[in-house]
mmCIF file of C-alpha atoms in Angstrom:
data_model
loop_
_atom_site.group_PDB
_atom_site.id
_atom_site.type_symbol
_atom_site.label_atom_id
_atom_site.label_comp_id
_atom_site.label_asym_id
_atom_site.label_seq_id
_atom_site.Cartn_x
_atom_site.Cartn_y
_atom_site.Cartn_z
ATOM 1 C CA MET A 1 100.271 -64.677 63.271
ATOM 2 C CA SER A 2 103.119 -62.589 64.709
ATOM 3 C CA GLU A 3 102.158 -59.295 66.302
ATOM 4 C CA PRO A 4 103.184 -56.086 64.424
ATOM 5 C CA GLU A 5 106.386 -54.473 65.562
ATOM 6 C CA PHE A 6 106.779 -50.833 64.715
ATOM 7 C CA PHE A 7 110.121 -49.072 63.953
ATOM 8 C CA ALA A 8 111.052 -45.369 63.965
ATOM 9 C CA THR A 9 114.320 -44.761 61.893
ATOM 10 C CA PRO A 10 117.058 -43.115 64.230
ATOM 11 C CA GLY A 11 117.258 -39.374 63.381
ATOM 12 C CA TYR A 12 114.275 -38.218 61.332
ATOM 13 C CA GLY A 13 111.938 -41.088 62.174
ATOM 14 C CA ALA A 14 111.754 -40.214 66.013
ATOM 15 C CA ARG A 15 110.981 -36.684 65.047
ATOM 16 C CA GLN A 16 108.177 -37.731 62.832
ATOM 17 C CA LEU A 17 106.813 -40.192 65.243
ATOM 18 C CA THR A 18 106.530 -37.399 67.840
ATOM 19 C CA ASP A 19 105.275 -34.545 65.324
ATOM 20 C CA MET A 20 103.330 -36.510 62.873
ATOM 21 C CA HIS A 21 102.310 -39.673 64.742
ATOM 22 C CA TYR A 22 103.475 -42.153 62.414
ATOM 23 C CA ASN A 23 106.467 -44.941 62.166
ATOM 24 C CA GLN A 24 108.776 -45.592 59.311
ATOM 25 C CA ALA A 25 108.492 -49.480 59.249
ATOM 26 C CA VAL A 26 106.349 -52.271 60.453
ATOM 27 C CA ARG A 27 107.449 -55.929 60.676
ATOM 28 C CA ILE A 28 105.020 -58.837 60.946
ATOM 29 C CA GLY A 29 106.975 -62.092 61.015
ATOM 30 C CA ASP A 30 109.402 -62.079 58.068
ATOM 31 C CA ARG A 31 107.446 -59.262 56.125
ATOM 32 C CA VAL A 32 108.724 -55.588 56.509
ATOM 33 C CA GLU A 33 106.766 -52.666 55.014
ATOM 34 C CA THR A 34 107.951 -49.134 55.107
ATOM 35 C CA SER A 35 106.412 -45.888 54.916
ATOM 36 C CA GLY A 36 107.495 -43.572 52.142
ATOM 37 C CA GLN A 37 111.005 -42.390 52.483
ATOM 38 C CA GLY A 38 112.212 -39.205 50.950
ATOM 39 C CA GLY A 39 115.562 -37.886 50.083
ATOM 40 C CA TRP A 40 115.885 -35.673 53.240
ATOM 41 C CA ASP A 41 118.703 -35.560 55.856
ATOM 42 C CA ASP A 42 118.068 -35.772 59.567
ATOM 43 C CA ASP A 43 117.222 -32.088 59.893
ATOM 44 C CA TRP A 44 114.737 -32.281 56.893
ATOM 45 C CA ASN A 45 116.779 -30.869 54.277
ATOM 46 C CA PHE A 46 116.703 -31.871 50.711
ATOM 47 C CA PRO A 47 119.678 -31.936 48.253
ATOM 48 C CA GLU A 48 119.655 -29.578 45.461
ATOM 49 C CA SER A 49 120.001 -32.065 42.736
ATOM 50 C CA LEU A 50 117.263 -34.553 41.786
ATOM 51 C CA GLU A 51 119.827 -37.352 41.455
ATOM 52 C CA ASP A 52 121.294 -36.729 44.841
ATOM 53 C CA GLU A 53 117.728 -36.668 46.299
ATOM 54 C CA ILE A 54 116.933 -39.871 44.797
ATOM 55 C CA VAL A 55 120.042 -41.617 45.977
ATOM 56 C CA GLN A 56 119.296 -40.274 49.518
ATOM 57 C CA ALA A 57 115.927 -41.630 49.495
ATOM 58 C CA PHE A 58 117.489 -45.028 48.739
ATOM 59 C CA GLU A 59 119.910 -44.474 51.563
ATOM 60 C CA ASN A 60 116.874 -43.692 53.972
ATOM 61 C CA VAL A 61 115.109 -46.765 52.810
ATOM 62 C CA GLU A 62 118.154 -48.700 53.614
ATOM 63 C CA ARG A 63 118.506 -47.189 57.132
ATOM 64 C CA THR A 64 114.526 -47.822 57.732
ATOM 65 C CA LEU A 65 114.764 -51.411 56.388
ATOM 66 C CA ALA A 66 117.850 -51.856 58.826
ATOM 67 C CA THR A 67 115.843 -50.794 61.931
ATOM 68 C CA ALA A 68 113.273 -53.643 61.037
ATOM 69 C CA GLY A 69 116.084 -56.380 60.380
ATOM 70 C CA ALA A 70 115.857 -56.107 56.665
ATOM 71 C CA THR A 71 118.102 -54.909 53.745
ATOM 72 C CA TRP A 72 117.739 -53.880 49.982
ATOM 73 C CA ARG A 73 118.387 -57.619 49.174
ATOM 74 C CA ASP A 74 115.193 -58.660 50.897
ATOM 75 C CA VAL A 75 113.009 -56.154 48.910
ATOM 76 C CA ILE A 76 110.419 -57.661 46.559
ATOM 77 C CA SER A 77 108.261 -54.590 45.856
ATOM 78 C CA VAL A 78 108.788 -50.851 45.399
ATOM 79 C CA ASN A 79 106.267 -48.225 44.806
ATOM 80 C CA SER A 80 107.929 -44.876 43.926
ATOM 81 C CA TYR A 81 106.283 -41.376 43.732
ATOM 82 C CA HIS A 82 107.776 -38.784 41.686
ATOM 83 C CA VAL A 83 107.045 -35.030 40.897
ATOM 84 C CA PRO A 84 107.475 -35.309 37.119
ATOM 85 C CA GLU A 85 109.902 -33.258 34.991
ATOM 86 C CA SER A 86 107.151 -32.517 32.476
ATOM 87 C CA ALA A 87 103.413 -33.205 31.815
ATOM 88 C CA GLU A 88 104.195 -36.021 29.558
ATOM 89 C CA PHE A 89 106.895 -37.984 31.307
ATOM 90 C CA ILE A 90 108.345 -38.695 34.912
ATOM 91 C CA GLY A 91 111.843 -37.878 33.575
ATOM 92 C CA GLU A 92 114.836 -39.431 32.331
ATOM 93 C CA VAL A 93 116.899 -38.660 35.661
ATOM 94 C CA HIS A 94 114.071 -40.356 37.742
ATOM 95 C CA ASN A 95 114.169 -43.380 35.557
ATOM 96 C CA ARG A 96 117.951 -43.477 35.365
ATOM 97 C CA VAL A 97 118.848 -43.090 39.029
ATOM 98 C CA MET A 98 116.100 -45.401 40.233
ATOM 99 C CA VAL A 99 117.290 -48.258 37.891
ATOM 100 C CA GLU A 100 121.127 -47.586 38.782
ATOM 101 C CA GLN A 101 120.097 -47.879 42.587
ATOM 102 C CA PHE A 102 117.979 -50.937 42.098
ATOM 103 C CA ARG A 103 121.089 -52.655 40.285
ATOM 104 C CA GLU A 104 123.800 -51.291 42.982
ATOM 105 C CA ARG A 105 121.735 -52.111 46.003
ATOM 106 C CA MET A 106 119.720 -55.381 44.898
ATOM 107 C CA GLY A 107 122.250 -57.296 42.774
ATOM 108 C CA ASP A 108 120.372 -60.008 40.542
ATOM 109 C CA ARG A 109 117.084 -59.373 42.544
ATOM 110 C CA ALA A 110 114.635 -57.613 40.255
ATOM 111 C CA PRO A 111 111.616 -56.391 42.364
ATOM 112 C CA ILE A 112 108.126 -55.620 41.106
ATOM 113 C CA TRP A 113 108.005 -51.848 40.729
ATOM 114 C CA THR A 114 105.048 -49.381 40.269
ATOM 115 C CA GLU A 115 106.360 -45.749 39.523
ATOM 116 C CA LEU A 116 103.779 -42.843 39.776
ATOM 117 C CA GLY A 117 103.934 -39.221 38.823
ATOM 118 C CA VAL A 118 102.302 -36.970 41.431
ATOM 119 C CA PRO A 119 101.694 -33.160 41.560
ATOM 120 C CA ALA A 120 103.060 -32.920 45.074
ATOM 121 C CA LEU A 121 104.744 -34.909 47.947
ATOM 122 C CA GLY A 122 104.554 -34.544 51.761
ATOM 123 C CA ALA A 123 107.103 -31.836 52.116
ATOM 124 C CA PRO A 124 107.838 -28.554 50.180
ATOM 125 C CA GLY A 125 110.411 -29.232 47.470
ATOM 126 C CA MET A 126 110.137 -32.901 47.723
ATOM 127 C CA ARG A 127 110.425 -34.576 44.271
ATOM 128 C CA VAL A 128 110.623 -38.307 44.989
ATOM 129 C CA GLU A 129 109.313 -40.852 47.701
ATOM 130 C CA ILE A 130 109.988 -44.626 47.790
ATOM 131 C CA ARG A 131 108.053 -47.364 49.650
ATOM 132 C CA VAL A 132 109.138 -50.838 49.854
ATOM 133 C CA THR A 133 107.967 -54.404 51.006
ATOM 134 C CA ALA A 134 110.617 -56.801 51.958
ATOM 135 C CA ILE A 135 110.586 -60.532 52.861
ATOM 136 C CA VAL A 136 113.387 -61.197 55.400
ATOM 137 C CA GLY A 137 115.272 -64.585 54.682
#
């Protein structure tokens, strides 16, 4: 079995490693797992619009995968965590933008996906977090 290799995404990942003592991705052989990626920029700011935050979270997953030698086209599994728009439903914007991003970034590959509504995430004002598993090659 291959030894695990850990990766900090350039920019925010190096700070999180120093301040919070965790990495953004691990690769063991051809398998890559990411930590949850939110819609932050390198200075830990979040977009005002939910749609922009979700797109930025996908961008951050892409950046993190790249550090470990993977792409969205290698992703097989997605777990997403959402602060719901109402008590009954995660929300139309969450679902619509997630599916649009899957189609745009993954082409014909459709991953398995678990979508969970949660009361809060790891940073104030954060509304979405995405974690993926990829098999490279």
